[in-house]
PDB file of C-alpha atoms and ligand atoms in Angstrom:
ATOM      1  CA  MET A1492     -37.271  73.005  65.589  1.00 67.00           C
ATOM      2  CA  THR A1493     -36.144  74.384  69.012  1.00 81.00           C
ATOM      3  CA  GLU A1494     -38.505  75.637  71.304  1.00 89.00           C
ATOM      4  CA  PRO A1495     -38.417  79.501  72.232  1.00 94.00           C
ATOM      5  CA  LEU A1496     -36.989  80.356  75.487  1.00 97.00           C
ATOM      6  CA  GLU A1497     -39.246  81.678  77.927  1.00 98.00           C
ATOM      7  CA  LEU A1498     -37.902  83.904  80.833  1.00 98.00           C
ATOM      8  CA  ARG A1499     -39.911  84.575  83.970  1.00 98.00           C
ATOM      9  CA  ARG A1500     -39.407  85.079  87.782  1.00 98.00           C
ATOM     10  CA  LEU A1501     -38.304  81.801  89.396  1.00 98.00           C
ATOM     11  CA  THR A1502     -40.786  80.359  91.842  1.00 98.00           C
ATOM     12  CA  TYR A1503     -40.616  77.993  94.712  1.00 98.00           C
ATOM     13  CA  SER A1504     -42.198  75.183  92.851  1.00 98.00           C
ATOM     14  CA  ASP A1505     -39.410  75.300  90.185  1.00 98.00           C
ATOM     15  CA  LEU A1506     -36.857  74.507  92.722  1.00 98.00           C
ATOM     16  CA  PRO A1507     -36.603  70.705  92.300  1.00 98.00           C
ATOM     17  CA  GLN A1508     -35.723  71.298  88.702  1.00 98.00           C
ATOM     18  CA  VAL A1509     -33.141  74.058  89.866  1.00 98.00           C
ATOM     19  CA  ILE A1510     -31.652  71.688  92.490  1.00 98.00           C
ATOM     20  CA  ALA A1511     -31.138  68.827  89.734  1.00 98.00           C
ATOM     21  CA  ILE A1512     -29.244  71.402  87.545  1.00 98.00           C
ATOM     22  CA  GLU A1513     -27.415  73.099  90.438  1.00 98.00           C
ATOM     23  CA  ARG A1514     -25.979  69.577  91.320  1.00 98.00           C
ATOM     24  CA  ARG A1515     -24.696  68.824  87.839  1.00 97.00           C
ATOM     25  CA  ALA A1516     -23.435  72.539  87.547  1.00 97.00           C
ATOM     26  CA  PHE A1517     -21.264  72.940  90.689  1.00 95.00           C
ATOM     27  CA  PRO A1518     -18.835  70.861  92.683  1.00 92.00           C
ATOM     28  CA  THR A1519     -20.315  72.484  95.922  1.00 93.00           C
ATOM     29  CA  ALA A1520     -24.327  72.884  95.050  1.00 96.00           C
ATOM     30  CA  TRP A1521     -26.369  75.260  96.922  1.00 97.00           C
ATOM     31  CA  SER A1522     -28.753  73.644  99.081  1.00 97.00           C
ATOM     32  CA  LEU A1523     -32.684  73.918  98.771  1.00 98.00           C
ATOM     33  CA  ALA A1524     -32.495  76.200 102.000  1.00 98.00           C
ATOM     34  CA  MET A1525     -30.038  78.592 100.273  1.00 98.00           C
ATOM     35  CA  PHE A1526     -32.536  79.064  97.127  1.00 98.00           C
ATOM     36  CA  VAL A1527     -35.546  79.398  99.508  1.00 98.00           C
ATOM     37  CA  LEU A1528     -33.832  82.156 101.301  1.00 97.00           C
ATOM     38  CA  GLU A1529     -32.716  84.170  98.088  1.00 97.00           C
ATOM     39  CA  LEU A1530     -36.395  83.707  96.795  1.00 97.00           C
ATOM     40  CA  SER A1531     -37.726  85.016 100.025  1.00 97.00           C
ATOM     41  CA  LYS A1532     -35.960  88.182  99.650  1.00 95.00           C
ATOM     42  CA  PRO A1533     -38.296  91.052  98.305  1.00 92.00           C
ATOM     43  CA  SER A1534     -35.279  93.078  96.817  1.00 90.00           C
ATOM     44  CA  GLY A1535     -33.991  90.173  94.969  1.00 96.00           C
ATOM     45  CA  VAL A1536     -34.200  89.227  91.122  1.00 98.00           C
ATOM     46  CA  CYS A1537     -34.330  85.502  90.595  1.00 98.00           C
ATOM     47  CA  LEU A1538     -34.994  84.366  87.141  1.00 98.00           C
ATOM     48  CA  ALA A1539     -35.920  81.225  85.375  1.00 98.00           C
ATOM     49  CA  ALA A1540     -35.344  80.363  81.674  1.00 98.00           C
ATOM     50  CA  LEU A1541     -37.737  77.676  80.402  1.00 98.00           C
ATOM     51  CA  ARG A1542     -37.767  75.681  77.141  1.00 97.00           C
ATOM     52  CA  GLY A1543     -40.686  73.688  76.402  1.00 96.00           C
ATOM     53  CA  GLY A1544     -41.984  74.153  79.830  1.00 95.00           C
ATOM     54  CA  ARG A1545     -38.742  72.887  81.622  1.00 97.00           C
ATOM     55  CA  ILE A1546     -36.283  74.970  83.435  1.00 98.00           C
ATOM     56  CA  VAL A1547     -32.956  75.037  81.564  1.00 98.00           C
ATOM     57  CA  GLY A1548     -31.236  77.704  83.674  1.00 98.00           C
ATOM     58  CA  TYR A1549     -31.667  80.184  86.397  1.00 98.00           C
ATOM     59  CA  LEU A1550     -30.038  83.468  87.630  1.00 98.00           C
ATOM     60  CA  ILE A1551     -30.172  84.688  91.360  1.00 98.00           C
ATOM     61  CA  CYS A1552     -29.505  88.252  92.015  1.00 98.00           C
ATOM     62  CA  SER A1553     -29.619  90.037  95.326  1.00 97.00           C
ATOM     63  CA  LYS A1554     -29.194  93.662  96.506  1.00 97.00           C
ATOM     64  CA  TYR A1555     -26.881  94.554  99.320  1.00 95.00           C
ATOM     65  CA  ASP A1556     -26.922  98.010 100.140  1.00 93.00           C
ATOM     66  CA  THR A1557     -26.660  99.645  96.635  1.00 94.00           C
ATOM     67  CA  VAL A1558     -24.899  96.970  94.848  1.00 97.00           C
ATOM     68  CA  TRP A1559     -26.490  93.959  92.979  1.00 98.00           C
ATOM     69  CA  HIS A1560     -24.782  90.795  93.724  1.00 98.00           C
ATOM     70  CA  ILE A1561     -25.130  88.013  90.962  1.00 98.00           C
ATOM     71  CA  MET A1562     -25.030  84.998  93.527  1.00 98.00           C
ATOM     72  CA  ASN A1563     -25.784  82.117  91.033  1.00 98.00           C
ATOM     73  CA  VAL A1564     -25.945  81.606  87.299  1.00 98.00           C
ATOM     74  CA  ALA A1565     -26.334  78.154  85.861  1.00 98.00           C
ATOM     75  CA  VAL A1566     -27.413  76.175  82.601  1.00 98.00           C
ATOM     76  CA  ASP A1567     -28.233  72.774  82.115  1.00 98.00           C
ATOM     77  CA  PRO A1568     -25.065  71.014  81.028  1.00 97.00           C
ATOM     78  CA  ASP A1569     -26.798  69.427  78.052  1.00 97.00           C
ATOM     79  CA  LEU A1570     -27.882  73.001  76.765  1.00 97.00           C
ATOM     80  CA  ARG A1571     -24.911  75.376  77.096  1.00 98.00           C
ATOM     81  CA  ARG A1572     -23.731  77.569  74.378  1.00 98.00           C
ATOM     82  CA  GLN A1573     -27.288  78.187  73.090  1.00 97.00           C
ATOM     83  CA  ARG A1574     -27.372  81.757  74.779  1.00 98.00           C
ATOM     84  CA  VAL A1575     -29.547  80.776  77.767  1.00 98.00           C
ATOM     85  CA  ALA A1576     -27.153  82.571  80.171  1.00 98.00           C
ATOM     86  CA  THR A1577     -26.996  85.645  77.738  1.00 98.00           C
ATOM     87  CA  SER A1578     -30.596  85.860  77.865  1.00 98.00           C
ATOM     88  CA  LEU A1579     -30.754  85.492  81.834  1.00 98.00           C
ATOM     89  CA  LEU A1580     -28.223  88.307  81.939  1.00 98.00           C
ATOM     90  CA  ASP A1581     -30.103  90.376  79.427  1.00 98.00           C
ATOM     91  CA  GLU A1582     -33.485  90.061  81.246  1.00 98.00           C
ATOM     92  CA  LEU A1583     -31.572  90.926  84.569  1.00 98.00           C
ATOM     93  CA  LEU A1584     -30.308  94.016  83.257  1.00 98.00           C
ATOM     94  CA  ARG A1585     -33.524  94.867  81.571  1.00 98.00           C
ATOM     95  CA  ARG A1586     -35.655  94.216  84.744  1.00 98.00           C
ATOM     96  CA  ILE A1587     -33.250  96.241  86.956  1.00 98.00           C
ATOM     97  CA  GLY A1588     -33.312  99.086  84.139  1.00 97.00           C
ATOM     98  CA  ASP A1589     -30.916 101.499  86.048  1.00 97.00           C
ATOM     99  CA  PRO A1590     -27.794 102.507  83.844  1.00 95.00           C
ATOM    100  CA  GLN A1591     -26.077 103.687  86.872  1.00 96.00           C
ATOM    101  CA  ALA A1592     -26.498 100.192  88.886  1.00 97.00           C
ATOM    102  CA  ARG A1593     -23.396  98.551  89.913  1.00 97.00           C
ATOM    103  CA  TYR A1594     -23.294  94.720  89.882  1.00 98.00           C
ATOM    104  CA  THR A1595     -20.514  92.380  91.331  1.00 98.00           C
ATOM    105  CA  LEU A1596     -20.032  88.473  91.522  1.00 98.00           C
ATOM    106  CA  GLU A1597     -17.312  86.028  92.270  1.00 97.00           C
ATOM    107  CA  VAL A1598     -16.039  83.460  89.955  1.00 97.00           C
ATOM    108  CA  ARG A1599     -13.345  80.744  90.088  1.00 97.00           C
ATOM    109  CA  PRO A1600     -10.225  81.917  88.023  1.00 97.00           C
ATOM    110  CA  SER A1601     -10.460  78.572  86.297  1.00 97.00           C
ATOM    111  CA  ASN A1602     -14.243  79.081  85.117  1.00 97.00           C
ATOM    112  CA  THR A1603     -12.797  80.695  81.850  1.00 98.00           C
ATOM    113  CA  GLY A1604     -16.173  80.359  79.999  1.00 98.00           C
ATOM    114  CA  ALA A1605     -18.021  82.237  82.661  1.00 98.00           C
ATOM    115  CA  ILE A1606     -15.465  84.649  82.926  1.00 98.00           C
ATOM    116  CA  GLU A1607     -15.618  85.345  79.002  1.00 98.00           C
ATOM    117  CA  LEU A1608     -19.465  85.524  79.399  1.00 98.00           C
ATOM    118  CA  TYR A1609     -19.318  88.154  82.233  1.00 98.00           C
ATOM    119  CA  GLU A1610     -16.621  90.242  80.079  1.00 98.00           C
ATOM    120  CA  ARG A1611     -18.938  90.335  77.390  1.00 97.00           C
ATOM    121  CA  TYR A1612     -21.350  92.208  79.787  1.00 97.00           C
ATOM    122  CA  GLY A1613     -18.557  94.812  80.923  1.00 96.00           C
ATOM    123  CA  PHE A1614     -17.624  92.818  84.085  1.00 98.00           C
ATOM    124  CA  ARG A1615     -13.905  93.524  84.881  1.00 97.00           C
ATOM    125  CA  SER A1616     -11.822  91.881  87.424  1.00 96.00           C
ATOM    126  CA  ALA A1617     -11.090  93.946  90.747  1.00 93.00           C
ATOM    127  CA  GLY A1618      -9.213  91.696  93.142  1.00 93.00           C
ATOM    128  CA  ARG A1619      -9.449  88.245  94.696  1.00 95.00           C
ATOM    129  CA  ARG A1620     -10.653  86.570  97.718  1.00 94.00           C
ATOM    130  CA  ARG A1621      -7.926  84.187  98.834  1.00 94.00           C
ATOM    131  CA  ARG A1622      -8.934  80.612  99.179  1.00 94.00           C
ATOM    132  CA  TYR A1623     -12.422  81.411  98.961  1.00 93.00           C
ATOM    133  CA  TYR A1624     -13.726  78.046  97.662  1.00 93.00           C
ATOM    134  CA  GLN A1625     -13.670  75.468 100.365  1.00 89.00           C
ATOM    135  CA  ASP A1626     -13.750  72.361  98.107  1.00 91.00           C
ATOM    136  CA  ASN A1627     -10.340  72.970  96.556  1.00 93.00           C
ATOM    137  CA  GLY A1628      -9.001  76.325  98.239  1.00 94.00           C
ATOM    138  CA  GLU A1629      -9.299  77.998  94.958  1.00 96.00           C
ATOM    139  CA  ASP A1630      -9.174  82.017  94.845  1.00 96.00           C
ATOM    140  CA  ALA A1631     -12.404  83.748  93.969  1.00 96.00           C
ATOM    141  CA  LEU A1632     -12.043  86.482  91.151  1.00 97.00           C
ATOM    142  CA  ILE A1633     -14.226  89.358  92.196  1.00 97.00           C
ATOM    143  CA  MET A1634     -15.587  91.089  89.162  1.00 97.00           C
ATOM    144  CA  TRP A1635     -17.676  94.261  88.882  1.00 98.00           C
ATOM    145  CA  ARG A1636     -19.845  95.936  86.151  1.00 98.00           C
ATOM    146  CA  THR A1637     -20.405  99.566  87.090  1.00 97.00           C
ATOM    147  CA  PRO A1638     -20.635 102.909  84.774  1.00 97.00           C
ATOM    148  CA  ALA A1639     -16.802 103.168  85.246  1.00 96.00           C
ATOM    149  CA  THR A1640     -16.019  99.493  84.148  1.00 96.00           C
ATOM    150  CA  LEU A1641     -18.167 100.068  80.942  1.00 96.00           C
ATOM    151  CA  GLU A1642     -15.770 102.770  80.129  1.00 95.00           C
ATOM    152  CA  GLY A1643     -12.847 100.776  80.547  1.00 93.00           C
ATOM    153  CA  ARG A1644     -12.050 102.302  84.213  1.00 93.00           C
ATOM    154  CA  LEU A1645     -12.246 100.830  87.720  1.00 93.00           C
ATOM    155  CA  ASP A1646     -12.561 104.054  89.720  1.00 93.00           C
ATOM    156  CA  ASP A1647     -16.004 103.428  91.127  1.00 93.00           C
ATOM    157  CA  VAL A1648     -15.187 100.011  92.364  1.00 93.00           C
ATOM    158  CA  PRO A1649     -14.438  99.284  96.009  1.00 86.00           C
ATOM    159  CA  ALA A1650     -11.220  97.554  96.870  1.00 75.00           C
ATOM    160  CA  ALA A1651     -13.063  94.718  98.307  1.00 62.00           C
ATOM    161  CA  GLY A1652     -16.897  94.291  98.901  1.00 47.00           C
ATOM    162  CA  PRO A1653     -18.557  92.184 101.677  1.00 47.00           C
ATOM    163  CA  VAL A1654     -18.155  88.329 101.674  1.00 49.00           C
ATOM    164  CA  GLN A1655     -21.282  86.677 100.248  1.00 48.00           C
ATOM    165  CA  PRO A1656     -21.896  83.100  99.369  1.00 46.00           C
ATOM    166  CA  THR A1657     -21.261  82.853  95.556  1.00 46.00           C
ATOM    167  CA  ALA A1658     -22.180  81.009  92.283  1.00 50.00           C
TER     168      ALA A1658
HETATM  169  C1  COA B1027     -21.182  79.695  82.476  1.00 53.15           C
HETATM  170  C2  COA B1027     -22.599  79.104  82.068  1.00 53.15           C
HETATM  171  C3  COA B1027     -23.728  79.798  83.009  1.00 53.15           C
HETATM  172  C4  COA B1027     -22.781  79.852  80.805  1.00 53.15           C
HETATM  173  O1  COA B1027     -24.059  79.336  80.211  1.00 53.15           O
HETATM  174  P1  COA B1027     -24.405  79.217  78.664  1.00 53.15           P
HETATM  175  O2  COA B1027     -25.858  79.299  78.487  1.00 53.15           O
HETATM  176  O3  COA B1027     -23.654  78.158  78.015  1.00 53.15           O
HETATM  177  O4  COA B1027     -23.805  80.772  78.138  1.00 53.15           O
HETATM  178  P2  COA B1027     -23.987  81.441  76.723  1.00 53.15           P
HETATM  179  O5  COA B1027     -24.387  80.517  75.588  1.00 53.15           O
HETATM  180  O6  COA B1027     -24.962  82.464  77.022  1.00 53.15           O
HETATM  181  O7  COA B1027     -22.622  81.864  76.476  1.00 53.15           O
HETATM  182  C5  COA B1027     -22.422  83.276  75.882  1.00 53.15           C
HETATM  183  C6  COA B1027     -20.915  83.510  75.699  1.00 53.15           C
HETATM  184  O8  COA B1027     -20.224  83.360  76.978  1.00 53.15           O
HETATM  185  C7  COA B1027     -18.820  82.793  76.589  1.00 53.15           C
HETATM  186  N1  COA B1027     -19.045  81.222  77.106  1.00 53.15           N
HETATM  187  C8  COA B1027     -19.996  80.748  77.784  1.00 53.15           C
HETATM  188  N2  COA B1027     -19.771  79.447  78.011  1.00 53.15           N
HETATM  189  C9  COA B1027     -18.230  79.241  77.575  1.00 53.15           C
HETATM  190  C10 COA B1027     -17.407  78.100  77.759  1.00 53.15           C
HETATM  191  N3  COA B1027     -17.765  77.074  78.314  1.00 53.15           N
HETATM  192  N4  COA B1027     -16.095  78.378  77.129  1.00 53.15           N
HETATM  193  C11 COA B1027     -15.766  79.533  76.494  1.00 53.15           C
HETATM  194  N5  COA B1027     -16.566  80.629  76.452  1.00 53.15           N
HETATM  195  C12 COA B1027     -17.771  80.527  77.019  1.00 53.15           C
HETATM  196  C13 COA B1027     -18.908  82.832  75.138  1.00 53.15           C
HETATM  197  O9  COA B1027     -18.399  84.001  74.622  1.00 53.15           O
HETATM  198  C14 COA B1027     -20.347  82.552  74.736  1.00 53.15           C
HETATM  199  O10 COA B1027     -20.606  83.020  73.322  1.00 53.15           O
HETATM  200  P3  COA B1027     -20.223  82.140  72.082  1.00 53.15           P
HETATM  201  O11 COA B1027     -21.091  80.610  72.643  1.00 53.15           O
HETATM  202  O12 COA B1027     -20.881  82.810  70.980  1.00 53.15           O
HETATM  203  O13 COA B1027     -18.785  81.683  72.124  1.00 53.15           O
HETATM  204  C15 COA B1027     -22.896  77.813  82.113  1.00 53.15           C
HETATM  205  O14 COA B1027     -21.499  77.241  81.502  1.00 53.15           O
HETATM  206  C16 COA B1027     -22.752  76.983  83.337  1.00 53.15           C
HETATM  207  O15 COA B1027     -23.962  76.710  83.938  1.00 53.15           O
HETATM  208  N6  COA B1027     -21.534  76.678  84.082  1.00 53.15           N
HETATM  209  C17 COA B1027     -21.638  75.739  85.310  1.00 53.15           C
HETATM  210  C18 COA B1027     -21.967  76.795  86.535  1.00 53.15           C
HETATM  211  C19 COA B1027     -21.182  78.111  86.379  1.00 53.15           C
HETATM  212  O16 COA B1027     -20.062  78.055  86.329  1.00 53.15           O
HETATM  213  N7  COA B1027     -21.754  79.211  86.640  1.00 53.15           N
HETATM  214  C20 COA B1027     -21.043  80.714  86.809  1.00 53.15           C
HETATM  215  C21 COA B1027     -20.571  80.686  88.008  1.00 53.15           C
HETATM  216  S1  COA B1027     -19.752  82.158  88.629  1.00 53.15           S
END
């Protein structure tokens, strides 16, 4: 039987397991220092998903001004399509617990699986950052989830947000 998924705050001692997933998940992986920086931010929400005591996914979200930036989400490549990312996003929304909250993220247009996941959560595309990803020069799609996007509008979404490192 599959072990149940446990969700909790990500800690520094989780980072070796996180880095191992990160390196398999992204062409340009975050460094240990980037994770340490995010974990050190008091306003951030950094979550771990565990199965059988082992990290199987994580999510990093930071607040800049009034906006929540989803900076990084990844799931162990061997355990995808089992709702781990869905559980992490559900937990993020539950912990922030504010129906008026605005969320943003950047994603590669070629990452159709992630885009489909975000669209299921009411994220909508609102512009691009040209040649954002340095490894292949791909643009970033900027997505927002706001009270307006949840009603099919984009009128509370800024034209372009501040540039941050991205998932
Ligand atoms: C994107 C990612 C986090 C999704 O994690 P996951 O745990 O497999 O996602 P879930 O099982 O919760 O998927 C929920 C839904 O999202 C969509 N989805 C997720 N991955 C998908 C894929 N590869 N192809 C198509 N749809 C996908 C589907 O609608 C899926 O529902 P379904 O399985 O019932 O069809 C994972 O593929 C990953 O770690 N990718 C590499 C890192 C990355 O790209 N992160 C996002 C950067 S912005």
